[in-house]
GROMACS .gro file of C-alpha atoms in nm:
model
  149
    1UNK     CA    1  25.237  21.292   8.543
    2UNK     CA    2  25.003  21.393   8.306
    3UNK     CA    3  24.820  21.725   8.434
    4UNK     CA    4  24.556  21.743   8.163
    5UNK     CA    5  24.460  21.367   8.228
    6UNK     CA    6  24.443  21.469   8.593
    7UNK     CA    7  24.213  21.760   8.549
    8UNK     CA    8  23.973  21.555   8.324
    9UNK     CA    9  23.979  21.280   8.573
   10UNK     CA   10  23.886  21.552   8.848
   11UNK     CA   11  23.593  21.703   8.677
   12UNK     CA   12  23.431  21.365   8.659
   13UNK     CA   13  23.491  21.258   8.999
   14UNK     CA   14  23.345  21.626   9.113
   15UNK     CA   15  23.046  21.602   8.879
   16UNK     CA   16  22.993  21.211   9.045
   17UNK     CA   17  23.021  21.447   9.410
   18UNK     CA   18  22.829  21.720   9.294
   19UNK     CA   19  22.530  21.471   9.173
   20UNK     CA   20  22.557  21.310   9.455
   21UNK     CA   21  22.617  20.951   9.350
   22UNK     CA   22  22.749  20.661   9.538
   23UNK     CA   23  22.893  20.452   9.303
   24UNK     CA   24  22.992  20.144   9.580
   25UNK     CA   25  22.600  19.989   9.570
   26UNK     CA   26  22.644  19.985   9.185
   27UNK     CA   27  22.945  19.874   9.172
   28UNK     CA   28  22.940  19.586   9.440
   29UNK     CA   29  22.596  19.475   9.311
   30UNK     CA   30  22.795  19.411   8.937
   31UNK     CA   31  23.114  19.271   9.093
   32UNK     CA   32  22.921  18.990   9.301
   33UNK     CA   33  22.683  18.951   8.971
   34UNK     CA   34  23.035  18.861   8.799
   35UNK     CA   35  23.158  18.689   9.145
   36UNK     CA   36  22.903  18.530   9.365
   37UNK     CA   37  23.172  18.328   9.560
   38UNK     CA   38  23.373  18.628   9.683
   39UNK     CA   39  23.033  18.732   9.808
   40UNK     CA   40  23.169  18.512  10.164
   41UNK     CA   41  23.447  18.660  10.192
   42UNK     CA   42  23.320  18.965  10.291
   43UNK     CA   43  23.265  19.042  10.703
   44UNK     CA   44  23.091  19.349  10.605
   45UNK     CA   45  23.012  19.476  10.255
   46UNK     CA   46  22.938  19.796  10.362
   47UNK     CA   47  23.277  19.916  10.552
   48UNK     CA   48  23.489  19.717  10.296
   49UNK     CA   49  23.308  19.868   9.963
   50UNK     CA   50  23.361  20.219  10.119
   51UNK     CA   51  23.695  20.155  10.167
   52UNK     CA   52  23.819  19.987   9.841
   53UNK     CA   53  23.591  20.186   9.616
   54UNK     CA   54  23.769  20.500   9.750
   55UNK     CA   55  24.090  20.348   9.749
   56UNK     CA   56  24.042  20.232   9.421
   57UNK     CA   57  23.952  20.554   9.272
   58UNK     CA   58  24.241  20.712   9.496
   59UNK     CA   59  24.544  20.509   9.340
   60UNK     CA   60  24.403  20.540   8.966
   61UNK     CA   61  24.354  20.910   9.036
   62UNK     CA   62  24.688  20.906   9.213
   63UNK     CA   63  24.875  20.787   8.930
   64UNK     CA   64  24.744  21.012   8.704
   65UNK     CA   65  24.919  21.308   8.932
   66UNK     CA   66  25.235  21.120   8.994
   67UNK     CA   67  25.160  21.068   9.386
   68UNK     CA   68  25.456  20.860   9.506
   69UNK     CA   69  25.251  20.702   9.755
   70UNK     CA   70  25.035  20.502   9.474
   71UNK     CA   71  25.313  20.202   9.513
   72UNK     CA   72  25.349  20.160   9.849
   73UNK     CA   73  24.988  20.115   9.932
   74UNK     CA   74  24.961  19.869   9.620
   75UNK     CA   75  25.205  19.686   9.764
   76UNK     CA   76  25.078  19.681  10.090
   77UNK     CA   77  24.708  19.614   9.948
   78UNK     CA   78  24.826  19.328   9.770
   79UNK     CA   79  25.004  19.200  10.025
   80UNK     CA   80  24.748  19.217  10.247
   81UNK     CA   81  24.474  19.037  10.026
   82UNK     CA   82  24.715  18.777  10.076
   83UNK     CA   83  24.500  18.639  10.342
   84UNK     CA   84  24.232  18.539  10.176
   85UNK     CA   85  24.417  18.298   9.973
   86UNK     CA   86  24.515  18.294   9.568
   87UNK     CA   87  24.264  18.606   9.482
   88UNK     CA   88  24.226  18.591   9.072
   89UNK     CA   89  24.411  18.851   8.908
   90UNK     CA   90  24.128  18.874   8.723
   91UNK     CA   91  23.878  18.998   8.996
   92UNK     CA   92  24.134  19.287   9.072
   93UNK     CA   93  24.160  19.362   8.661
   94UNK     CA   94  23.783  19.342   8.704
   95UNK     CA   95  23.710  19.539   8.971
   96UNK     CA   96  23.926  19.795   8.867
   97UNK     CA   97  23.766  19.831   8.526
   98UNK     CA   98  23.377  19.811   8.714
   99UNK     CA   99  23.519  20.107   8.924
  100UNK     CA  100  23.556  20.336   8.585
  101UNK     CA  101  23.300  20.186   8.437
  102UNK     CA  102  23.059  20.299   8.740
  103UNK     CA  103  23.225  20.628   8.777
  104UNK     CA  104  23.181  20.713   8.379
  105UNK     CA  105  22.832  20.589   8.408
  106UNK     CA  106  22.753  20.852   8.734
  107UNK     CA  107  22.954  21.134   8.570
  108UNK     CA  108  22.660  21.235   8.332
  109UNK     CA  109  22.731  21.464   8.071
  110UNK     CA  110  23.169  21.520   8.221
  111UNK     CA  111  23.194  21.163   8.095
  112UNK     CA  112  23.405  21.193   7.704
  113UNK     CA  113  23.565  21.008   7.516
  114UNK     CA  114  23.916  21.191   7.643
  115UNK     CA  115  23.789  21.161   8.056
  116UNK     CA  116  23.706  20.786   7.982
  117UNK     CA  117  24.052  20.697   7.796
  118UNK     CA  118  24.258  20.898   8.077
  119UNK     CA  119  24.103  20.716   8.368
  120UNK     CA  120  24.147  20.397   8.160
  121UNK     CA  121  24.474  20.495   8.120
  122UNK     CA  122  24.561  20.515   8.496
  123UNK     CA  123  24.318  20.231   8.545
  124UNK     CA  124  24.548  19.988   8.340
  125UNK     CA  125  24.872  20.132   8.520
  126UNK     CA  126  24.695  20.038   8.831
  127UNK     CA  127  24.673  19.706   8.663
  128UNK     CA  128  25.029  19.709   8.622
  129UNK     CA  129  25.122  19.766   8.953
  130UNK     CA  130  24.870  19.484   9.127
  131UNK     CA  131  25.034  19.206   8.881
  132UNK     CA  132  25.403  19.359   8.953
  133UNK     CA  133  25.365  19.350   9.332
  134UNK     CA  134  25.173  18.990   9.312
  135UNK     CA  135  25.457  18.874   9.085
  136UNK     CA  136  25.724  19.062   9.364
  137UNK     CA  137  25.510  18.907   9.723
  138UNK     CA  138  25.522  18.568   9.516
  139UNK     CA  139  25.905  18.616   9.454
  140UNK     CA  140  25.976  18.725   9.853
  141UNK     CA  141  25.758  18.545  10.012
  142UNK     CA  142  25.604  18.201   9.846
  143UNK     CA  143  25.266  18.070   9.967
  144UNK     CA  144  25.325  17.782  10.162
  145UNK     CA  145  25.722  17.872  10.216
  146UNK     CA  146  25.813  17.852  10.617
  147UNK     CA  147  25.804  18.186  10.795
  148UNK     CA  148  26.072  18.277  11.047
  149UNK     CA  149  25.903  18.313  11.384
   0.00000   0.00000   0.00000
């Protein structure tokens, strides 16, 4: 855990509150800029970008506390996305890094140098986690292997 990356990383996502500021409109918009073709597989953009933009921000913020839940629900997500075929790791390593990028941009003037590298930081352990549990679903469970009924 690192409590002073924590409290930095909580002053920016109370001066993004405080303002205000939804970053999910940003934040899709540049995402299906950079990915027109996952545009489709959306039913509806505007209960799934509540729902990952939050999540997003909830694991990186989540690892930066030490929450034990972080891996499970990685896990789970990944797992999950599973359904809509072979997502790029990319698109996940780019999402991720939209997500900060959005949140430093709403923060204003609580956005430094030390809030931006210690939701980086968490942002690239988050990273770390998504390629570790595709790399571990791959391992259990290959695409295309027969499932026990």
């Amino acid at each position: 855990m690192t409590g002073g990356d924590a409290a930095l990383m909580e002053a920016a996502l109370i001066a993004v509150a405080d303002a205000g500021i939804d970053i999910r409109h940003v934040l899709f918009e540049r995402f299906f800029a950079a990915y027109p073709e996952r545009r489709a597989s959306f039913i509806s953009v505007d209960a799934a970008s509540r729902r990952m933009t939050d999540e997003t921000l909830q694991m990186i913020f989540g690892l930066a506390k030490g929450e034990a839940w972080v891996w499970p629900l990685v896990a789970e997500l990944v797992f999950t996305h599973r359904s809509y075929g072979a997502l790029p790791i990319a698109e996940y390593d780019a999402f991720i890094d939209m997500t900060v990028a959005e949140l430093g941009a709403a923060a204003g003037a609580a956005w430094d140098d030390a809030t931006a590298a210690a939701w980086q930081r968490h942002a690239d352990a988050l990273k770390a986690m998504i390629h570790k549990a595709r790399a571990e679903w791959a391992n259990a469970m290959p695409a295309g292997a027969p499932q026990i009924a």
